[in-house]
Coordinates of C-alpha atoms in Angstrom, one line a residue:
M1 CA -15.3 1.9 -5.3
R2 CA -18.1 3.5 -4.3
V3 CA -18.1 4.2 -0.2
R4 CA -21.6 4.9 1.6
V5 CA -20.7 6.4 5.0
E6 CA -22.8 8.2 7.3
V7 CA -20.3 11.4 8.8
N8 CA -21.8 13.8 11.1
G9 CA -25.3 12.6 11.0
E10 CA -25.9 13.1 7.2
Q11 CA -25.7 10.0 4.6
R12 CA -22.5 10.1 2.5
I13 CA -21.7 9.0 -0.9
A14 CA -17.5 8.9 -2.3
D15 CA -17.3 8.0 -5.5
D16 CA -14.6 6.4 -7.6
V17 CA -12.3 5.8 -4.1
W18 CA -9.2 3.5 -4.5
E19 CA -8.5 0.6 -2.5
G20 CA -5.4 2.0 -1.2
E21 CA -7.5 5.1 0.1
S22 CA -7.4 6.1 3.6
L23 CA -10.6 7.3 5.5
L24 CA -8.7 10.3 6.3
Y25 CA -8.1 11.3 3.0
V26 CA -11.8 10.5 2.0
L27 CA -13.3 12.7 4.5
R28 CA -10.5 15.7 3.9
E29 CA -10.4 15.6 0.0
R30 CA -13.5 13.7 -1.6
L31 CA -16.1 14.9 1.3
G32 CA -14.6 18.2 2.1
L33 CA -14.2 18.0 5.9
P34 CA -10.8 19.1 6.3
G35 CA -11.2 19.1 10.4
S36 CA -9.2 16.0 10.8
K37 CA -5.8 16.9 10.0
N38 CA -3.1 14.8 8.0
A39 CA 0.1 14.5 9.9
C40 CA 2.0 11.3 10.2
E41 CA -0.1 9.0 8.2
Q42 CA 1.3 6.3 10.9
G43 CA -1.0 6.4 13.3
E44 CA 1.4 8.1 15.6
C45 CA 0.4 11.7 15.8
G46 CA -3.3 11.3 16.6
S47 CA -4.7 14.4 15.0
C48 CA -6.9 12.5 12.6
T49 CA -8.6 10.9 15.4
V50 CA -12.4 10.5 14.5
Y51 CA -15.4 8.5 15.7
L52 CA -15.8 5.3 13.9
D53 CA -19.1 3.8 15.6
D54 CA -18.1 5.8 18.7
V55 CA -14.6 4.2 18.3
A56 CA -12.1 6.7 19.0
V57 CA -9.6 6.2 15.7
C58 CA -6.8 7.1 13.8
A59 CA -8.4 8.0 10.7
C60 CA -5.3 7.5 8.5
L61 CA -5.0 3.7 9.5
V62 CA -8.7 3.4 8.3
A63 CA -9.2 1.7 4.7
A64 CA -11.8 3.6 2.9
G65 CA -13.8 0.5 2.2
Q66 CA -13.4 -0.3 6.2
A67 CA -16.1 2.4 6.2
E68 CA -18.6 1.2 4.2
G69 CA -21.8 1.7 5.8
R70 CA -20.4 2.6 9.2
R71 CA -21.3 5.7 11.0
V72 CA -18.5 8.1 11.7
R73 CA -18.2 11.5 13.4
T74 CA -15.4 14.1 12.9
I75 CA -14.6 17.0 14.7
E76 CA -17.2 19.2 12.5
G77 CA -19.4 17.0 14.2
D78 CA -22.0 17.7 16.9
G79 CA -21.6 16.7 20.7
L80 CA -18.2 18.2 21.0
E81 CA -18.6 22.0 21.7
E82 CA -18.5 21.1 25.3
V83 CA -14.6 20.1 25.0
Q84 CA -14.0 22.4 21.9
Q85 CA -15.2 25.1 24.3
A86 CA -12.9 24.1 27.2
F87 CA -10.3 24.2 24.9
L88 CA -10.5 27.7 24.1
E89 CA -11.0 28.6 27.6
T90 CA -7.9 27.6 28.7
G91 CA -5.6 28.3 26.0
A92 CA -5.0 24.6 25.1
V93 CA -5.2 25.7 21.4
Q94 CA -2.0 27.0 20.0
C95 CA -1.5 26.2 16.2
G96 CA -4.6 24.3 16.0
F97 CA -3.0 21.2 13.8
C98 CA -3.2 18.6 16.5
T99 CA -6.4 20.4 18.4
P100 CA -9.2 18.4 16.5
G101 CA -7.5 14.9 17.7
L102 CA -6.9 16.1 21.0
I103 CA -10.6 17.3 21.5
V104 CA -11.7 14.0 20.2
A105 CA -9.5 12.5 22.4
A106 CA -10.5 14.5 25.7
H107 CA -14.0 13.8 24.5
D108 CA -14.1 9.8 24.2
L109 CA -12.2 9.7 27.8
L110 CA -14.6 12.1 29.4
R111 CA -17.5 9.8 27.7
R112 CA -16.0 6.6 29.8
N113 CA -14.9 8.4 32.4
P114 CA -16.8 11.4 33.7
A115 CA -13.9 12.1 36.2
P116 CA -10.3 11.7 35.2
A117 CA -7.9 11.6 37.2
D118 CA -4.5 13.3 35.4
P119 CA -2.8 9.6 35.1
D120 CA -6.1 8.6 33.5
I121 CA -6.0 12.0 31.6
R122 CA -2.5 11.5 30.2
E123 CA -3.0 7.8 29.5
A124 CA -5.9 8.9 26.7
L125 CA -3.7 11.8 25.2
A126 CA -0.6 9.8 25.2
G127 CA -1.5 8.9 20.9
N128 CA -1.7 12.2 20.4
L129 CA 0.9 14.8 19.9
C130 CA 1.2 18.5 20.1
R131 CA 4.5 20.3 19.0
C132 CA 3.4 23.7 20.8
T133 CA 1.7 23.8 24.0
G134 CA 3.7 21.5 26.3
Y135 CA 0.3 20.0 27.0
E136 CA -0.5 21.4 30.8
K137 CA -3.1 24.0 28.9
I138 CA -4.3 20.6 27.2
M139 CA -5.0 18.8 30.5
D140 CA -6.1 22.2 32.1
A141 CA -9.0 21.7 28.9
V142 CA -10.2 18.1 29.9
R143 CA -10.2 19.4 33.5
L144 CA -12.4 22.0 33.1
A145 CA -14.8 20.2 30.9
A146 CA -15.1 17.3 33.1
S147 CA -15.7 19.5 36.3
R148 CA -18.5 21.3 33.8
A149 CA -20.1 17.9 33.2
K150 CA -20.1 17.4 36.9
G151 CA -21.7 20.4 37.6
R152 CA -24.2 19.7 35.7
A153 CA -24.9 16.1 36.5
A154 CA -25.0 17.5 40.5
C155 CA -27.7 20.1 39.1
D156 CA -29.7 17.2 37.4

């Protein structure tokens, strides 16, 4: 089957897609976008989180055919730079395997709630597993991104 999808603002086509292939497989293997990571293939770890029509989803749980004609934004896409920078500055990036999914999840939280309290951050990131950081640096990164967004809003 052929899958036509807009990825990071660009129309892309994947040919010879098997009906059981995941969106994650198509992104990584067929479209050459390795940023979203393949860890559990069961939607448990969050490392493959992407936006599908502006909704954060685990790409490993989305059948490739479900993305036909839709919009996908991955960690390689625009608009995530501020959260990415906050992760770098706070040392929230260690091995990097969980980082793409955490950044998308944090970005999604800040779109919905620009001034989240710690319990809000924990809940929003609960579907993302990290084995390296102990999560405090990740919390710091989300707090930093939120404070910068708040500072920009106050200047406007």
